[in-house]
XYZ file of C-alpha atoms in Angstrom:
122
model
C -34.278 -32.745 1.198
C -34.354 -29.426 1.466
C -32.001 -26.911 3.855
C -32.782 -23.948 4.923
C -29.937 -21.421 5.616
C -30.754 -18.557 8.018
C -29.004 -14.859 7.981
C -26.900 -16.212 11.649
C -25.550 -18.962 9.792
C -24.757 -17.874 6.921
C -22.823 -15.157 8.542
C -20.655 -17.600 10.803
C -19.705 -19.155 7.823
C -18.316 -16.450 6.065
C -16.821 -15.140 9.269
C -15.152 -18.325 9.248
C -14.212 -18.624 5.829
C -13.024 -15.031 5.857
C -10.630 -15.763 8.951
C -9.159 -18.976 7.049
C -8.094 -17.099 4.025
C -6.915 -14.173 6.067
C -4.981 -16.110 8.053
C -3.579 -18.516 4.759
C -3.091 -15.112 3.511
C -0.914 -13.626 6.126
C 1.292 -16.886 6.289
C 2.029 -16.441 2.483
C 2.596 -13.132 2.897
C 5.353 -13.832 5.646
C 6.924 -16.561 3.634
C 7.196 -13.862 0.650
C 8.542 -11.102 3.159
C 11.448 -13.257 3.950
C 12.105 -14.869 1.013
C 12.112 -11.235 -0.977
C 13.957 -9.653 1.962
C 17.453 -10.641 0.992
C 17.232 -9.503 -2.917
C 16.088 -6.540 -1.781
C 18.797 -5.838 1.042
C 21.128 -6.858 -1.937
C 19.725 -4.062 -4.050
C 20.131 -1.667 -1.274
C 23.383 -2.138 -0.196
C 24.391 -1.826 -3.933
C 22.919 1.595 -4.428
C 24.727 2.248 -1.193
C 28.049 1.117 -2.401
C 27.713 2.861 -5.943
C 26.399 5.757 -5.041
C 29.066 5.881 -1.916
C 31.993 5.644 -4.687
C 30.424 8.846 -6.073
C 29.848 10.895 -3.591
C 33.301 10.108 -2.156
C 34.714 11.345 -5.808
C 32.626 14.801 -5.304
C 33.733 15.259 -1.744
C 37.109 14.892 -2.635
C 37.253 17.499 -5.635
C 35.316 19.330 -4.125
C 37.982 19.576 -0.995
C 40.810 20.101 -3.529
C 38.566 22.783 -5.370
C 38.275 24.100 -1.776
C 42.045 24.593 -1.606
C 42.218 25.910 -4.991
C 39.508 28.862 -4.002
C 41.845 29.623 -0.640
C 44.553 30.187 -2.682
C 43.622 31.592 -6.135
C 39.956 33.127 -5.144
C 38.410 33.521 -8.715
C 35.212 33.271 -9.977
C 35.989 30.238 -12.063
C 37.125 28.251 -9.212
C 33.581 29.541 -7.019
C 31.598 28.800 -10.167
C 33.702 25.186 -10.705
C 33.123 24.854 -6.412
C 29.284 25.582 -6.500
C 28.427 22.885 -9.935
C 30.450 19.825 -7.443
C 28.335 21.226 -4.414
C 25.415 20.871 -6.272
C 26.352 17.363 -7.913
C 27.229 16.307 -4.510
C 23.040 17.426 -3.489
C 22.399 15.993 -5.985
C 23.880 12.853 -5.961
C 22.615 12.519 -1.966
C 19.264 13.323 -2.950
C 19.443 10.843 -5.659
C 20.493 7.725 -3.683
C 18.078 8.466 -0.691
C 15.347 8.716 -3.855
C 16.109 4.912 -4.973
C 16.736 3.615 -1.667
C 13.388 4.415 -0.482
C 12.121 3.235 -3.891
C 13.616 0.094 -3.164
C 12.326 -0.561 0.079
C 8.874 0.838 -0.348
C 8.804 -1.534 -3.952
C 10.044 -4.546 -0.744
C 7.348 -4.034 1.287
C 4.371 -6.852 0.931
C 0.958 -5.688 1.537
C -2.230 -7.771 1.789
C -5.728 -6.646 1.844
C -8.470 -9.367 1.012
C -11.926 -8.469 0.802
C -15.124 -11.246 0.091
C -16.665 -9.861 -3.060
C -19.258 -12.517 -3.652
C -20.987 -15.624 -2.641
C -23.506 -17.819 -4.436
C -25.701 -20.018 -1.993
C -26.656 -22.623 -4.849
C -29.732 -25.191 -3.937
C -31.139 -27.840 -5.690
């Protein structure tokens, strides 16, 4: 018995095999979106809390160096006040760096392409 396959066919079923594994796909990806979600909120919100601690601890010698400069304006203290300003930069540039790391790194992509299909007949 032989079947013959024409171009039309052929191409509804691969339209239709293409949707089902998009669609199978897209569900899985969902399922790992939420599941992955919390662990990476987790992450986040400790980067946010460590890197809070720190900057609080700059901000705060920095104020006192702040004083210090008002009262006793040497170069030592400016020099001291500019290396905690630029810590502090640093420090803000720093945590904004991992947190988007983080979330990008949370972020589930899925891109499915049909590479190949063998139309065996016997």
């Amino acid at each position: 018995f032989e079947q013959r396959w024409d171009n039309h066919r052929l191409n509804d079923i691969v339209r239709n095999a293409t949707e089902v594994v998009e669609q199978r796909a897209m569900q899985r990806a969902e399922e790992l979106k939420e599941n992955l979600h919390s662990i990476f909120k987790k992450e986040e919100y400790k980067l946010e809390i460590s890197y809070g601690k720190k900057i609080r601890q700059l901000e705060e010698k920095r104020d006192r160096l702040q004083l210090k400069c008002r009262l006793e304006p040497t170069s030592t203290n400016r020099a001291q006040l500019t290396r905690i300003e630029n810590d502090l930069l640093k420090s803000r540039q720093e945590r904004e760096m991992r947190i988007y790391k983080v979330r990008r790194e949370g972020r589930v992509n899925v891109e499915l392409e049909l590479l190949q299909m063998y139309l065996i007949g016997g």
